Amino acid sequence: MPERTFRVNGEQVTVNVPDDVRLLWVLRDVLGITGPKYGCGINVCKACTSHLNGKEVNPCAIPVKDLQPADEVTTIEGLPATVGRELHPMQQAWLDHDVVQCGYCQPGQIMAAVALVRRVAAQGRAITDDDLDGLRNICRCGTYFRIREAVKAGAANM
């Protein structure tokens, strides 16, 4: 099997898997990183949302062969380290706004929210309702109102 090397949550990793194996399965089954969830496997539900080189991606849609040694994958487990805290401000906002019900989608929701806030901040503007409408992560419990409130609060502290 081919050997693939890349970075995950600040650590260099090397895996031996076929080229067509999706990054989600490498993270979960090979590396034991279970924050990104399997929901659909076809890049629709966004439960697996993580960051690749700082940008929002869905590992269920990325073959491991597409990763390069300098690529940095950040999952919910590595998010706090990006700000040098025990919890990222968006994670704290999730707790403060009591967002979670079943919790299955929350890692992907948080990772998508962080990417959105970073993208909007890079444009030099505040987050808007239109920006929040663009979040496409599915929440089976329907906590969208609390998610929106938490994203606004997290953005204020990022």
JSON list of C-alpha atoms in Angstrom, two decimals:
[
{"chain": "A", "resi": 1, "resn": "MET", "atom": "CA", "xyz": [0.00, 0.00, 0.00]},
{"chain": "A", "resi": 2, "resn": "PRO", "atom": "CA", "xyz": [1.15, 3.53, -0.63]},
{"chain": "A", "resi": 3, "resn": "GLU", "atom": "CA", "xyz": [2.45, 5.60, 2.24]},
{"chain": "A", "resi": 4, "resn": "ARG", "atom": "CA", "xyz": [0.92, 9.06, 2.75]},
{"chain": "A", "resi": 5, "resn": "THR", "atom": "CA", "xyz": [2.34, 11.73, 5.04]},
{"chain": "A", "resi": 6, "resn": "PHE", "atom": "CA", "xyz": [0.56, 14.90, 6.19]},
{"chain": "A", "resi": 7, "resn": "ARG", "atom": "CA", "xyz": [-0.12, 16.83, 9.39]},
{"chain": "A", "resi": 8, "resn": "VAL", "atom": "CA", "xyz": [-3.10, 16.35, 11.72]},
{"chain": "A", "resi": 9, "resn": "ASN", "atom": "CA", "xyz": [-3.73, 18.68, 14.64]},
{"chain": "A", "resi": 10, "resn": "GLY", "atom": "CA", "xyz": [-0.12, 19.86, 14.62]},
{"chain": "A", "resi": 11, "resn": "GLU", "atom": "CA", "xyz": [1.52, 16.44, 14.35]},
{"chain": "A", "resi": 12, "resn": "GLN", "atom": "CA", "xyz": [3.11, 14.82, 11.31]},
{"chain": "A", "resi": 13, "resn": "VAL", "atom": "CA", "xyz": [1.46, 11.46, 10.53]},
{"chain": "A", "resi": 14, "resn": "THR", "atom": "CA", "xyz": [2.20, 8.74, 8.00]},
{"chain": "A", "resi": 15, "resn": "VAL", "atom": "CA", "xyz": [-0.43, 6.20, 7.01]},
{"chain": "A", "resi": 16, "resn": "ASN", "atom": "CA", "xyz": [-0.38, 3.15, 4.76]},
{"chain": "A", "resi": 17, "resn": "VAL", "atom": "CA", "xyz": [-3.74, 3.02, 3.01]},
{"chain": "A", "resi": 18, "resn": "PRO", "atom": "CA", "xyz": [-4.95, 2.72, -0.58]},
{"chain": "A", "resi": 19, "resn": "ASP", "atom": "CA", "xyz": [-5.01, 6.05, -2.44]},
{"chain": "A", "resi": 20, "resn": "ASP", "atom": "CA", "xyz": [-8.80, 6.07, -2.81]},
{"chain": "A", "resi": 21, "resn": "VAL", "atom": "CA", "xyz": [-9.54, 5.81, 0.92]},
{"chain": "A", "resi": 22, "resn": "ARG", "atom": "CA", "xyz": [-11.31, 8.97, 2.06]},
{"chain": "A", "resi": 23, "resn": "LEU", "atom": "CA", "xyz": [-9.65, 11.19, 4.64]},
{"chain": "A", "resi": 24, "resn": "LEU", "atom": "CA", "xyz": [-12.59, 10.70, 7.01]},
{"chain": "A", "resi": 25, "resn": "TRP", "atom": "CA", "xyz": [-11.83, 6.97, 7.29]},
{"chain": "A", "resi": 26, "resn": "VAL", "atom": "CA", "xyz": [-8.12, 7.65, 7.75]},
{"chain": "A", "resi": 27, "resn": "LEU", "atom": "CA", "xyz": [-8.89, 10.06, 10.59]},
{"chain": "A", "resi": 28, "resn": "ARG", "atom": "CA", "xyz": [-11.45, 7.82, 12.29]},
{"chain": "A", "resi": 29, "resn": "ASP", "atom": "CA", "xyz": [-10.34, 4.25, 11.58]},
{"chain": "A", "resi": 30, "resn": "VAL", "atom": "CA", "xyz": [-6.58, 4.57, 11.17]},
{"chain": "A", "resi": 31, "resn": "LEU", "atom": "CA", "xyz": [-5.69, 7.49, 13.45]},
{"chain": "A", "resi": 32, "resn": "GLY", "atom": "CA", "xyz": [-8.51, 7.11, 16.01]},
{"chain": "A", "resi": 33, "resn": "ILE", "atom": "CA", "xyz": [-9.68, 10.73, 15.70]},
{"chain": "A", "resi": 34, "resn": "THR", "atom": "CA", "xyz": [-13.44, 10.49, 16.12]},
{"chain": "A", "resi": 35, "resn": "GLY", "atom": "CA", "xyz": [-14.54, 14.15, 16.25]},
{"chain": "A", "resi": 36, "resn": "PRO", "atom": "CA", "xyz": [-15.39, 14.28, 12.53]},
{"chain": "A", "resi": 37, "resn": "LYS", "atom": "CA", "xyz": [-18.56, 12.21, 12.22]},
{"chain": "A", "resi": 38, "resn": "TYR", "atom": "CA", "xyz": [-19.78, 10.02, 9.39]},
{"chain": "A", "resi": 39, "resn": "GLY", "atom": "CA", "xyz": [-23.20, 11.19, 8.35]},
{"chain": "A", "resi": 40, "resn": "CYS", "atom": "CA", "xyz": [-23.68, 10.74, 4.62]},
{"chain": "A", "resi": 41, "resn": "GLY", "atom": "CA", "xyz": [-20.33, 10.05, 2.97]},
{"chain": "A", "resi": 42, "resn": "ILE", "atom": "CA", "xyz": [-21.28, 12.16, -0.05]},
{"chain": "A", "resi": 43, "resn": "ASN", "atom": "CA", "xyz": [-20.35, 15.70, 1.07]},
{"chain": "A", "resi": 44, "resn": "VAL", "atom": "CA", "xyz": [-23.92, 16.74, 1.90]},
{"chain": "A", "resi": 45, "resn": "CYS", "atom": "CA", "xyz": [-24.60, 16.64, 5.66]},
{"chain": "A", "resi": 46, "resn": "LYS", "atom": "CA", "xyz": [-21.28, 18.23, 6.71]},
{"chain": "A", "resi": 47, "resn": "ALA", "atom": "CA", "xyz": [-21.03, 16.22, 9.96]},
{"chain": "A", "resi": 48, "resn": "CYS", "atom": "CA", "xyz": [-17.37, 15.55, 9.18]},
{"chain": "A", "resi": 49, "resn": "THR", "atom": "CA", "xyz": [-16.41, 19.20, 8.58]},
{"chain": "A", "resi": 50, "resn": "SER", "atom": "CA", "xyz": [-12.77, 19.85, 9.44]},
{"chain": "A", "resi": 51, "resn": "HIS", "atom": "CA", "xyz": [-10.14, 22.30, 8.22]},
{"chain": "A", "resi": 52, "resn": "LEU", "atom": "CA", "xyz": [-7.48, 21.66, 5.59]},
{"chain": "A", "resi": 53, "resn": "ASN", "atom": "CA", "xyz": [-4.80, 24.36, 5.60]},
{"chain": "A", "resi": 54, "resn": "GLY", "atom": "CA", "xyz": [-7.23, 26.62, 7.48]},
{"chain": "A", "resi": 55, "resn": "LYS", "atom": "CA", "xyz": [-10.15, 26.17, 5.09]},
{"chain": "A", "resi": 56, "resn": "GLU", "atom": "CA", "xyz": [-13.39, 24.29, 5.68]},
{"chain": "A", "resi": 57, "resn": "VAL", "atom": "CA", "xyz": [-13.48, 20.86, 4.02]},
{"chain": "A", "resi": 58, "resn": "ASN", "atom": "CA", "xyz": [-15.43, 17.64, 4.27]},
{"chain": "A", "resi": 59, "resn": "PRO", "atom": "CA", "xyz": [-13.05, 14.70, 4.75]},
{"chain": "A", "resi": 60, "resn": "CYS", "atom": "CA", "xyz": [-15.66, 12.25, 3.43]},
{"chain": "A", "resi": 61, "resn": "ALA", "atom": "CA", "xyz": [-15.04, 13.74, -0.03]},
{"chain": "A", "resi": 62, "resn": "ILE", "atom": "CA", "xyz": [-11.22, 13.89, -0.01]},
{"chain": "A", "resi": 63, "resn": "PRO", "atom": "CA", "xyz": [-9.18, 10.89, -1.16]},
{"chain": "A", "resi": 64, "resn": "VAL", "atom": "CA", "xyz": [-6.06, 10.57, 0.98]},
{"chain": "A", "resi": 65, "resn": "LYS", "atom": "CA", "xyz": [-3.95, 10.63, -2.21]},
{"chain": "A", "resi": 66, "resn": "ASP", "atom": "CA", "xyz": [-4.83, 14.36, -2.55]},
{"chain": "A", "resi": 67, "resn": "LEU", "atom": "CA", "xyz": [-2.93, 15.26, 0.64]},
{"chain": "A", "resi": 68, "resn": "GLN", "atom": "CA", "xyz": [0.63, 16.53, 0.55]},
{"chain": "A", "resi": 69, "resn": "PRO", "atom": "CA", "xyz": [3.23, 16.34, 3.36]},
{"chain": "A", "resi": 70, "resn": "ALA", "atom": "CA", "xyz": [2.84, 20.05, 4.18]},
{"chain": "A", "resi": 71, "resn": "ASP", "atom": "CA", "xyz": [-0.97, 19.88, 4.37]},
{"chain": "A", "resi": 72, "resn": "GLU", "atom": "CA", "xyz": [-2.42, 20.54, 7.83]},
{"chain": "A", "resi": 73, "resn": "VAL", "atom": "CA", "xyz": [-5.69, 18.89, 8.79]},
{"chain": "A", "resi": 74, "resn": "THR", "atom": "CA", "xyz": [-7.39, 20.34, 11.87]},
{"chain": "A", "resi": 75, "resn": "THR", "atom": "CA", "xyz": [-10.26, 18.51, 13.50]},
{"chain": "A", "resi": 76, "resn": "ILE", "atom": "CA", "xyz": [-12.39, 19.54, 16.47]},
{"chain": "A", "resi": 77, "resn": "GLU", "atom": "CA", "xyz": [-9.81, 17.82, 18.72]},
{"chain": "A", "resi": 78, "resn": "GLY", "atom": "CA", "xyz": [-7.08, 20.19, 17.49]},
{"chain": "A", "resi": 79, "resn": "LEU", "atom": "CA", "xyz": [-9.17, 23.37, 17.37]},
{"chain": "A", "resi": 80, "resn": "PRO", "atom": "CA", "xyz": [-8.29, 24.67, 20.89]},
{"chain": "A", "resi": 81, "resn": "ALA", "atom": "CA", "xyz": [-4.57, 24.50, 20.07]},
{"chain": "A", "resi": 82, "resn": "THR", "atom": "CA", "xyz": [-5.12, 27.00, 17.24]},
{"chain": "A", "resi": 83, "resn": "VAL", "atom": "CA", "xyz": [-5.80, 29.65, 19.88]},
{"chain": "A", "resi": 84, "resn": "GLY", "atom": "CA", "xyz": [-3.65, 28.27, 22.70]},
{"chain": "A", "resi": 85, "resn": "ARG", "atom": "CA", "xyz": [-6.57, 27.63, 25.05]},
{"chain": "A", "resi": 86, "resn": "GLU", "atom": "CA", "xyz": [-8.36, 24.70, 26.60]},
{"chain": "A", "resi": 87, "resn": "LEU", "atom": "CA", "xyz": [-11.43, 25.55, 24.51]},
{"chain": "A", "resi": 88, "resn": "HIS", "atom": "CA", "xyz": [-11.71, 27.58, 21.33]},
{"chain": "A", "resi": 89, "resn": "PRO", "atom": "CA", "xyz": [-14.03, 30.62, 21.74]},
{"chain": "A", "resi": 90, "resn": "MET", "atom": "CA", "xyz": [-16.56, 28.97, 19.42]},
{"chain": "A", "resi": 91, "resn": "GLN", "atom": "CA", "xyz": [-16.60, 25.83, 21.58]},
{"chain": "A", "resi": 92, "resn": "GLN", "atom": "CA", "xyz": [-17.15, 27.99, 24.66]},
{"chain": "A", "resi": 93, "resn": "ALA", "atom": "CA", "xyz": [-20.01, 29.79, 22.90]},
{"chain": "A", "resi": 94, "resn": "TRP", "atom": "CA", "xyz": [-21.60, 26.40, 22.16]},
{"chain": "A", "resi": 95, "resn": "LEU", "atom": "CA", "xyz": [-21.54, 25.61, 25.87]},
{"chain": "A", "resi": 96, "resn": "ASP", "atom": "CA", "xyz": [-22.71, 29.07, 26.90]},
{"chain": "A", "resi": 97, "resn": "HIS", "atom": "CA", "xyz": [-25.70, 28.87, 24.53]},
{"chain": "A", "resi": 98, "resn": "ASP", "atom": "CA", "xyz": [-26.54, 25.26, 25.38]},
{"chain": "A", "resi": 99, "resn": "VAL", "atom": "CA", "xyz": [-26.56, 24.33, 21.69]},
{"chain": "A", "resi": 100, "resn": "VAL", "atom": "CA", "xyz": [-26.11, 20.58, 21.93]},
{"chain": "A", "resi": 101, "resn": "GLN", "atom": "CA", "xyz": [-28.96, 18.11, 22.05]},
{"chain": "A", "resi": 102, "resn": "CYS", "atom": "CA", "xyz": [-27.75, 14.80, 20.62]},
{"chain": "A", "resi": 103, "resn": "GLY", "atom": "CA", "xyz": [-24.38, 16.34, 19.78]},
{"chain": "A", "resi": 104, "resn": "TYR", "atom": "CA", "xyz": [-23.68, 14.27, 16.67]},
{"chain": "A", "resi": 105, "resn": "CYS", "atom": "CA", "xyz": [-23.37, 17.22, 14.28]},
{"chain": "A", "resi": 106, "resn": "GLN", "atom": "CA", "xyz": [-21.72, 19.63, 16.70]},
{"chain": "A", "resi": 107, "resn": "PRO", "atom": "CA", "xyz": [-18.04, 19.07, 15.81]},
{"chain": "A", "resi": 108, "resn": "GLY", "atom": "CA", "xyz": [-18.81, 19.77, 12.16]},
{"chain": "A", "resi": 109, "resn": "GLN", "atom": "CA", "xyz": [-21.04, 22.70, 13.06]},
{"chain": "A", "resi": 110, "resn": "ILE", "atom": "CA", "xyz": [-18.30, 24.29, 15.16]},
{"chain": "A", "resi": 111, "resn": "MET", "atom": "CA", "xyz": [-15.62, 23.75, 12.54]},
{"chain": "A", "resi": 112, "resn": "ALA", "atom": "CA", "xyz": [-17.84, 25.27, 9.84]},
{"chain": "A", "resi": 113, "resn": "ALA", "atom": "CA", "xyz": [-18.65, 28.23, 12.10]},
{"chain": "A", "resi": 114, "resn": "VAL", "atom": "CA", "xyz": [-14.98, 28.91, 12.83]},
{"chain": "A", "resi": 115, "resn": "ALA", "atom": "CA", "xyz": [-14.15, 28.82, 9.12]},
{"chain": "A", "resi": 116, "resn": "LEU", "atom": "CA", "xyz": [-17.04, 31.19, 8.38]},
{"chain": "A", "resi": 117, "resn": "VAL", "atom": "CA", "xyz": [-16.00, 33.67, 11.06]},
{"chain": "A", "resi": 118, "resn": "ARG", "atom": "CA", "xyz": [-12.37, 33.62, 9.87]},
{"chain": "A", "resi": 119, "resn": "ARG", "atom": "CA", "xyz": [-13.46, 34.15, 6.25]},
{"chain": "A", "resi": 120, "resn": "VAL", "atom": "CA", "xyz": [-15.72, 37.08, 7.17]},
{"chain": "A", "resi": 121, "resn": "ALA", "atom": "CA", "xyz": [-13.05, 38.64, 9.43]},
{"chain": "A", "resi": 122, "resn": "ALA", "atom": "CA", "xyz": [-10.52, 38.41, 6.59]},
{"chain": "A", "resi": 123, "resn": "GLN", "atom": "CA", "xyz": [-12.95, 40.49, 4.53]},
{"chain": "A", "resi": 124, "resn": "GLY", "atom": "CA", "xyz": [-12.91, 43.09, 7.30]},
{"chain": "A", "resi": 125, "resn": "ARG", "atom": "CA", "xyz": [-16.57, 42.88, 8.21]},
{"chain": "A", "resi": 126, "resn": "ALA", "atom": "CA", "xyz": [-18.91, 41.53, 10.87]},
{"chain": "A", "resi": 127, "resn": "ILE", "atom": "CA", "xyz": [-20.91, 38.34, 10.44]},
{"chain": "A", "resi": 128, "resn": "THR", "atom": "CA", "xyz": [-24.41, 38.84, 9.01]},
{"chain": "A", "resi": 129, "resn": "ASP", "atom": "CA", "xyz": [-27.61, 36.81, 8.89]},
{"chain": "A", "resi": 130, "resn": "ASP", "atom": "CA", "xyz": [-26.85, 36.14, 5.22]},
{"chain": "A", "resi": 131, "resn": "ASP", "atom": "CA", "xyz": [-23.52, 34.63, 6.26]},
{"chain": "A", "resi": 132, "resn": "LEU", "atom": "CA", "xyz": [-25.27, 32.44, 8.82]},
{"chain": "A", "resi": 133, "resn": "ASP", "atom": "CA", "xyz": [-27.81, 31.39, 6.18]},
{"chain": "A", "resi": 134, "resn": "GLY", "atom": "CA", "xyz": [-24.86, 30.04, 4.19]},
{"chain": "A", "resi": 135, "resn": "LEU", "atom": "CA", "xyz": [-24.00, 27.45, 6.84]},
{"chain": "A", "resi": 136, "resn": "ARG", "atom": "CA", "xyz": [-25.22, 24.16, 5.37]},
{"chain": "A", "resi": 137, "resn": "ASN", "atom": "CA", "xyz": [-24.44, 21.71, 8.16]},
{"chain": "A", "resi": 138, "resn": "ILE", "atom": "CA", "xyz": [-27.43, 19.55, 8.95]},
{"chain": "A", "resi": 139, "resn": "CYS", "atom": "CA", "xyz": [-28.69, 19.34, 12.55]},
{"chain": "A", "resi": 140, "resn": "ARG", "atom": "CA", "xyz": [-31.20, 16.53, 12.98]},
{"chain": "A", "resi": 141, "resn": "CYS", "atom": "CA", "xyz": [-32.32, 17.98, 16.32]},
{"chain": "A", "resi": 142, "resn": "GLY", "atom": "CA", "xyz": [-33.13, 21.38, 14.80]},
{"chain": "A", "resi": 143, "resn": "THR", "atom": "CA", "xyz": [-31.13, 23.59, 17.16]},
{"chain": "A", "resi": 144, "resn": "TYR", "atom": "CA", "xyz": [-30.49, 26.11, 14.39]},
{"chain": "A", "resi": 145, "resn": "PHE", "atom": "CA", "xyz": [-31.56, 29.15, 16.43]},
{"chain": "A", "resi": 146, "resn": "ARG", "atom": "CA", "xyz": [-29.11, 28.30, 19.22]},
{"chain": "A", "resi": 147, "resn": "ILE", "atom": "CA", "xyz": [-26.42, 27.51, 16.66]},
{"chain": "A", "resi": 148, "resn": "ARG", "atom": "CA", "xyz": [-26.85, 30.96, 15.09]},
{"chain": "A", "resi": 149, "resn": "GLU", "atom": "CA", "xyz": [-26.70, 32.66, 18.49]},
{"chain": "A", "resi": 150, "resn": "ALA", "atom": "CA", "xyz": [-23.58, 30.70, 19.45]},
{"chain": "A", "resi": 151, "resn": "VAL", "atom": "CA", "xyz": [-21.85, 31.57, 16.16]},
{"chain": "A", "resi": 152, "resn": "LYS", "atom": "CA", "xyz": [-22.50, 35.27, 16.78]},
{"chain": "A", "resi": 153, "resn": "ALA", "atom": "CA", "xyz": [-21.18, 35.00, 20.35]},
{"chain": "A", "resi": 154, "resn": "GLY", "atom": "CA", "xyz": [-18.17, 32.95, 19.29]},
{"chain": "A", "resi": 155, "resn": "ALA", "atom": "CA", "xyz": [-17.39, 35.47, 16.54]},
{"chain": "A", "resi": 156, "resn": "ALA", "atom": "CA", "xyz": [-17.38, 38.27, 19.08]},
{"chain": "A", "resi": 157, "resn": "ASN", "atom": "CA", "xyz": [-14.69, 36.46, 21.06]},
{"chain": "A", "resi": 158, "resn": "MET", "atom": "CA", "xyz": [-12.49, 35.34, 18.20]}
]
